[in-house]
Amino acid sequence: MDATDKKLLELMQIDSKKTTKELSSKLNLSVTAVYERIKKLEREGIISKYATILDKSKINKGFVVFCHIKLIKHSKDLISEFEKEVVTLNEVLECFHVSGDYDYILKICVKDMEEYREFMVTKLTTLQHIGSTHSTFMIGEVKNSTSFVLN
């Protein structure tokens, strides 16, 4: 990956809807050269997917919860089973296997506290092998970025 690829990726992270023509003018390359670079970055897995970022408050999902989960036991089978189940929960936007006092941190977006309670009671706590949970509620969003600075 050269400096031009990095600049291309930075531009695409800002606005992935830019056309190859718009990108080519910013990079001083031909449209074909930009197109080929993008295809190469996709083939290599550097660009893994394209997404649309929604305003959570405008779709009634502005109540953000970080739920820390501790499993009852740490066997390969239990971890695998938990992970297979948690990825099916639509309210869970992100799930990280972490070190420390807890085993997982989940980012959950719902309408409000009532919807979170319903999610906890009917979905999350029905998953197998959860020993305990600890919920932290977002007060305000200071930074939320999907862009990497490429050096």
Coordinates of N, CA and C in Angstrom, one line a residue:
M1 N 0.8 -1.2 0.0 CA 0.0 0.0 0.0 C 0.9 1.2 0.0
D2 N 0.7 2.1 -1.0 CA 1.6 3.2 -1.1 C 0.8 4.5 -0.6
A3 N 1.5 5.6 -0.7 CA 0.9 6.9 -0.2 C -0.4 7.3 -0.9
T4 N -0.5 7.0 -2.2 CA -1.7 7.3 -2.9 C -2.9 6.4 -2.4
D5 N -2.6 5.1 -2.2 CA -3.6 4.2 -1.6 C -4.1 4.8 -0.3
K6 N -3.2 5.2 0.6 CA -3.6 5.7 1.9 C -4.4 7.0 1.7
K7 N -4.1 7.9 0.8 CA -4.9 9.1 0.6 C -6.2 8.7 0.1
L8 N -6.3 7.8 -0.8 CA -7.6 7.3 -1.4 C -8.5 6.8 -0.3
L9 N -7.9 5.9 0.6 CA -8.7 5.4 1.7 C -9.1 6.4 2.7
E10 N -8.3 7.4 2.9 CA -8.7 8.5 3.8 C -9.9 9.3 3.2
L11 N -9.8 9.6 1.9 CA -10.9 10.2 1.2 C -12.2 9.4 1.2
M12 N -12.1 8.1 1.0 CA -13.2 7.2 1.0 C -13.9 7.1 2.4
Q13 N -13.0 7.1 3.4 CA -13.6 7.1 4.8 C -14.4 8.3 5.1
I14 N -14.0 9.4 4.6 CA -14.8 10.7 4.8 C -16.1 10.6 4.1
D15 N -16.1 10.1 2.9 CA -17.3 10.0 2.1 C -17.2 8.9 1.0
S16 N -17.7 7.7 1.3 CA -17.6 6.6 0.4 C -18.5 6.7 -0.8
K17 N -19.3 7.7 -0.8 CA -20.2 7.9 -2.0 C -19.6 8.7 -3.1
K18 N -18.4 9.2 -2.8 CA -17.7 10.0 -3.9 C -17.5 9.1 -5.1
T19 N -17.7 9.6 -6.2 CA -17.5 8.9 -7.5 C -16.0 8.7 -7.7
T20 N -15.6 7.8 -8.6 CA -14.2 7.6 -9.0 C -13.7 8.9 -9.7
K21 N -14.6 9.5 -10.4 CA -14.3 10.8 -11.0 C -13.9 11.9 -10.0
E22 N -14.7 12.0 -9.0 CA -14.4 13.0 -7.9 C -13.1 12.6 -7.2
L23 N -12.9 11.4 -6.9 CA -11.7 10.9 -6.2 C -10.5 11.1 -7.1
S24 N -10.6 10.9 -8.4 CA -9.5 11.0 -9.4 C -9.0 12.4 -9.4
S25 N -9.9 13.4 -9.4 CA -9.5 14.8 -9.4 C -8.7 15.2 -8.1
K26 N -9.1 14.6 -7.0 CA -8.4 15.0 -5.8 C -7.0 14.3 -5.7
L27 N -6.9 13.2 -6.4 CA -5.6 12.4 -6.3 C -4.7 12.6 -7.6
N28 N -5.2 13.4 -8.5 CA -4.5 13.6 -9.8 C -4.2 12.3 -10.5
L29 N -5.2 11.5 -10.5 CA -5.1 10.2 -11.2 C -6.2 10.1 -12.2
S30 N -6.1 9.1 -13.1 CA -7.2 8.9 -14.1 C -8.3 8.1 -13.3
V31 N -9.5 8.2 -13.8 CA -10.7 7.5 -13.3 C -10.4 6.0 -13.2
T32 N -9.8 5.5 -14.3 CA -9.5 4.1 -14.4 C -8.5 3.7 -13.3
A33 N -7.5 4.5 -13.1 CA -6.4 4.2 -12.1 C -7.1 4.1 -10.7
V34 N -8.0 5.1 -10.4 CA -8.6 5.1 -9.1 C -9.5 3.8 -8.9
Y35 N -10.3 3.5 -10.0 CA -11.1 2.3 -10.0 C -10.3 1.1 -9.7
E36 N -9.2 0.9 -10.4 CA -8.3 -0.3 -10.2 C -7.7 -0.3 -8.8
R37 N -7.4 0.8 -8.3 CA -6.8 0.8 -6.9 C -7.9 0.4 -5.9
I38 N -9.1 0.9 -6.1 CA -10.2 0.5 -5.2 C -10.5 -1.0 -5.3
K39 N -10.5 -1.5 -6.5 CA -10.8 -3.0 -6.7 C -9.6 -3.8 -6.0
K40 N -8.4 -3.3 -6.1 CA -7.3 -4.0 -5.5 C -7.4 -4.0 -4.0
L41 N -7.8 -2.9 -3.4 CA -7.9 -2.8 -2.0 C -9.1 -3.6 -1.5
E42 N -10.1 -3.8 -2.3 CA -11.2 -4.7 -1.9 C -10.7 -6.2 -2.0
R43 N -10.0 -6.5 -3.1 CA -9.5 -7.9 -3.2 C -8.6 -8.3 -2.1
E44 N -7.8 -7.4 -1.6 CA -6.8 -7.6 -0.6 C -7.5 -7.6 0.8
G45 N -8.8 -7.2 0.9 CA -9.5 -7.2 2.2 C -9.2 -6.0 3.0
I46 N -8.5 -5.0 2.4 CA -8.3 -3.8 3.2 C -9.6 -3.0 3.3
I47 N -10.3 -3.0 2.2 CA -11.7 -2.5 2.3 C -12.6 -3.7 2.4
S48 N -13.2 -3.9 3.6 CA -13.9 -5.1 3.9 C -15.4 -4.9 3.6
K49 N -16.0 -3.7 3.7 CA -17.4 -3.5 3.4 C -17.7 -2.0 3.4
Y50 N -18.8 -1.7 2.9 CA -19.3 -0.3 2.8 C -20.6 -0.3 3.7
A51 N -20.7 0.8 4.4 CA -21.9 0.9 5.3 C -22.5 2.3 5.3
T52 N -23.7 2.4 5.8 CA -24.4 3.7 6.0 C -24.5 3.9 7.5
I53 N -24.1 5.1 7.9 CA -24.2 5.3 9.4 C -25.4 6.1 9.7
L54 N -26.3 5.6 10.5 CA -27.5 6.3 10.9 C -27.4 7.1 12.1
D55 N -28.3 8.1 12.2 CA -28.4 8.9 13.4 C -29.3 8.2 14.4
K56 N -28.7 7.6 15.4 CA -29.4 6.8 16.4 C -30.6 7.5 17.0
S57 N -30.5 8.8 17.2 CA -31.7 9.5 17.9 C -32.8 9.6 16.9
K58 N -32.6 9.7 15.6 CA -33.7 9.8 14.7 C -34.4 8.5 14.3
I59 N -33.8 7.4 14.8 CA -34.5 6.1 14.5 C -34.9 5.5 15.8
N60 N -35.0 6.3 16.9 CA -35.4 5.8 18.2 C -34.5 4.7 18.8
K61 N -33.2 4.9 18.6 CA -32.2 3.9 19.2 C -31.1 4.7 19.9
G62 N -31.4 5.9 20.5 CA -30.4 6.8 21.0 C -30.0 6.4 22.5
F63 N -30.6 5.4 23.1 CA -30.2 5.0 24.4 C -29.1 4.0 24.3
V64 N -27.8 4.4 24.6 CA -26.7 3.5 24.3 C -26.2 2.9 25.7
V65 N -26.0 1.6 25.7 CA -25.6 0.9 26.9 C -24.3 0.1 26.6
F66 N -23.4 0.2 27.5 CA -22.2 -0.7 27.4 C -22.4 -1.8 28.5
C67 N -22.6 -3.0 28.1 CA -22.9 -4.1 29.1 C -21.7 -5.0 29.2
H68 N -21.2 -5.1 30.4 CA -20.0 -5.9 30.7 C -20.6 -7.3 31.1
I69 N -20.0 -8.3 30.5 CA -20.5 -9.7 30.8 C -19.4 -10.6 31.3
K70 N -19.7 -11.3 32.4 CA -18.8 -12.3 32.9 C -19.4 -13.7 32.7
L71 N -18.7 -14.6 32.1 CA -19.2 -15.9 31.9 C -19.0 -16.7 33.2
I72 N -19.8 -17.8 33.3 CA -19.6 -18.6 34.5 C -18.4 -19.5 34.4
K73 N -18.0 -19.8 33.2 CA -16.8 -20.7 33.0 C -16.1 -20.3 31.7
H74 N -14.9 -20.7 31.6 CA -14.1 -20.3 30.4 C -13.6 -21.5 29.6
S75 N -14.5 -22.2 29.0 CA -14.1 -23.3 28.2 C -14.4 -22.9 26.7
K76 N -13.6 -23.5 25.8 CA -13.7 -23.2 24.4 C -15.2 -23.3 23.9
D77 N -15.8 -24.4 24.3 CA -17.2 -24.6 23.9 C -18.2 -23.6 24.4
L78 N -18.1 -23.2 25.7 CA -19.0 -22.2 26.2 C -18.8 -20.8 25.6
I79 N -17.5 -20.5 25.3 CA -17.2 -19.2 24.7 C -17.8 -19.2 23.3
S80 N -17.6 -20.3 22.6 CA -18.1 -20.4 21.2 C -19.6 -20.3 21.2
E81 N -20.3 -21.0 22.1 CA -21.7 -21.0 22.2 C -22.3 -19.6 22.5
F82 N -21.6 -18.9 23.5 CA -22.1 -17.5 23.8 C -21.9 -16.6 22.6
E83 N -20.8 -16.7 21.9 CA -20.5 -15.8 20.8 C -21.5 -16.0 19.7
K84 N -21.8 -17.3 19.4 CA -22.8 -17.6 18.4 C -24.2 -17.1 18.7
E85 N -24.5 -17.1 20.0 CA -25.9 -16.6 20.4 C -25.9 -15.0 20.4
V86 N -24.8 -14.4 20.9 CA -24.9 -12.9 21.0 C -24.9 -12.2 19.7
V87 N -24.3 -12.8 18.7 CA -24.3 -12.1 17.3 C -25.7 -12.1 16.7
T88 N -26.6 -12.9 17.2 CA -28.0 -12.9 16.7 C -28.8 -11.8 17.3
L89 N -28.4 -11.2 18.3 CA -29.2 -10.1 19.0 C -29.1 -8.8 18.2
N90 N -30.2 -8.3 17.6 CA -30.1 -7.1 16.8 C -29.8 -5.9 17.6
E91 N -30.1 -5.8 18.9 CA -29.8 -4.7 19.7 C -28.3 -4.5 20.0
V92 N -27.6 -5.6 19.8 CA -26.1 -5.5 20.1 C -25.4 -5.1 18.8
L93 N -24.8 -3.9 18.8 CA -24.1 -3.4 17.7 C -22.7 -3.9 17.6
E94 N -22.1 -4.0 18.8 CA -20.7 -4.4 18.9 C -20.5 -5.4 20.0
C95 N -19.6 -6.3 19.9 CA -19.3 -7.2 21.0 C -17.8 -7.5 20.9
F96 N -17.2 -7.3 22.1 CA -15.7 -7.5 22.2 C -15.4 -8.5 23.3
H97 N -14.5 -9.4 22.9 CA -14.0 -10.3 23.9 C -12.8 -9.6 24.5
V98 N -12.8 -9.4 25.8 CA -11.8 -8.5 26.5 C -11.1 -9.2 27.6
S99 N -10.0 -8.7 28.1 CA -9.3 -9.1 29.3 C -9.8 -8.3 30.5
G100 N -9.5 -8.7 31.7 CA -9.8 -8.0 32.8 C -10.9 -8.6 33.7
D101 N -11.6 -7.8 34.4 CA -12.7 -8.3 35.3 C -13.8 -8.9 34.6
Y102 N -14.1 -8.5 33.3 CA -15.2 -9.1 32.6 C -14.7 -9.8 31.3
D103 N -15.5 -10.6 30.7 CA -15.1 -11.4 29.5 C -15.5 -10.7 28.2
Y104 N -16.6 -10.0 28.2 CA -17.1 -9.3 27.0 C -17.7 -7.9 27.4
I105 N -17.6 -7.1 26.4 CA -18.3 -5.8 26.4 C -19.1 -5.7 25.2
L106 N -20.4 -5.4 25.5 CA -21.4 -5.2 24.4 C -21.8 -3.8 24.3
K107 N -21.9 -3.3 23.1 CA -22.5 -2.0 22.8 C -23.9 -2.2 22.3
I108 N -24.9 -1.7 23.1 CA -26.3 -2.0 22.8 C -27.0 -0.7 22.6
C109 N -27.8 -0.6 21.5 CA -28.6 0.6 21.3 C -30.1 0.2 21.2
V110 N -30.9 0.9 22.1 CA -32.3 0.7 22.2 C -33.0 2.1 22.3
K111 N -34.3 2.1 22.4 CA -35.1 3.4 22.5 C -34.9 4.1 23.8
D112 N -35.0 3.3 24.9 CA -35.0 3.9 26.2 C -34.7 2.8 27.3
M113 N -34.8 3.2 28.6 CA -34.5 2.3 29.7 C -35.5 1.2 29.7
E114 N -36.7 1.5 29.4 CA -37.8 0.4 29.4 C -37.4 -0.7 28.3
E115 N -37.0 -0.2 27.2 CA -36.7 -1.2 26.1 C -35.4 -2.0 26.5
Y116 N -34.5 -1.3 27.2 CA -33.3 -2.0 27.6 C -33.6 -3.1 28.7
R117 N -34.5 -2.7 29.6 CA -35.0 -3.7 30.6 C -35.6 -4.9 29.9
E118 N -36.4 -4.7 28.9 CA -37.1 -5.7 28.2 C -36.1 -6.6 27.5
F119 N -35.1 -6.0 26.9 CA -34.0 -6.7 26.2 C -33.2 -7.6 27.2
M120 N -32.9 -7.0 28.4 CA -32.2 -7.8 29.4 C -33.0 -9.0 29.8
V121 N -34.2 -8.8 30.1 CA -35.1 -9.8 30.7 C -35.4 -10.9 29.7
T122 N -35.7 -10.5 28.5 CA -36.2 -11.5 27.5 C -35.2 -12.1 26.6
K123 N -34.0 -11.4 26.4 CA -33.0 -11.8 25.5 C -31.7 -12.1 26.1
L124 N -31.1 -11.1 26.7 CA -29.7 -11.2 27.1 C -29.5 -12.2 28.2
T125 N -30.3 -12.1 29.3 CA -30.2 -13.0 30.4 C -30.7 -14.4 30.1
T126 N -31.3 -14.6 29.0 CA -31.6 -16.0 28.6 C -30.5 -16.8 27.9
L127 N -29.4 -16.0 27.6 CA -28.3 -16.7 26.9 C -27.6 -17.6 28.0
Q128 N -27.1 -18.7 27.5 CA -26.5 -19.7 28.4 C -25.1 -19.2 28.9
H129 N -24.7 -19.6 30.0 CA -23.4 -19.4 30.6 C -23.0 -18.0 31.0
I130 N -24.0 -17.1 31.2 CA -23.7 -15.7 31.7 C -23.7 -15.8 33.2
G131 N -22.6 -15.4 33.8 CA -22.5 -15.4 35.3 C -23.0 -14.1 35.9
S132 N -22.6 -13.0 35.3 CA -23.1 -11.7 35.7 C -23.0 -10.6 34.6
T133 N -23.7 -9.5 34.8 CA -23.7 -8.4 33.9 C -23.5 -7.1 34.7
H134 N -23.0 -6.1 34.0 CA -22.8 -4.8 34.6 C -23.1 -3.8 33.5
S135 N -24.1 -2.9 33.7 CA -24.5 -2.0 32.6 C -24.0 -0.6 32.9
T136 N -23.5 0.1 31.9 CA -23.1 1.5 32.0 C -23.8 2.2 30.9
F137 N -24.4 3.4 31.2 CA -25.2 4.1 30.3 C -24.5 5.3 29.7
M138 N -24.6 5.6 28.4 CA -24.0 6.7 27.8 C -24.7 8.0 28.2
I139 N -23.9 9.0 28.7 CA -24.5 10.3 29.0 C -24.4 11.2 27.8
G140 N -23.3 11.1 27.1 CA -23.1 11.9 25.9 C -22.0 11.3 25.1
E141 N -22.0 11.6 23.8 CA -21.0 11.1 22.9 C -20.0 12.1 22.6
V142 N -18.8 11.9 23.0 CA -17.7 12.8 22.8 C -17.0 12.6 21.4
K143 N -16.7 11.4 21.1 CA -16.2 11.0 19.8 C -16.7 9.7 19.3
N144 N -17.1 9.6 18.1 CA -17.5 8.4 17.5 C -17.1 8.4 16.0
S145 N -16.0 7.7 15.7 CA -15.5 7.8 14.4 C -15.3 6.4 13.8
T146 N -15.4 6.4 12.5 CA -15.2 5.1 11.7 C -13.9 5.2 10.9
S147 N -13.2 6.3 11.0 CA -12.1 6.6 10.2 C -10.7 6.4 10.9
F148 N -9.8 5.7 10.2 CA -8.4 5.6 10.6 C -7.6 6.6 9.9
V149 N -6.6 7.1 10.6 CA -5.6 8.0 10.0 C -4.5 7.0 9.6
L150 N -4.1 7.0 8.3 CA -3.1 6.0 7.8 C -1.8 6.8 7.6
N151 N -0.8 6.3 8.3 CA 0.5 6.9 8.2 C 1.4 6.1 7.3

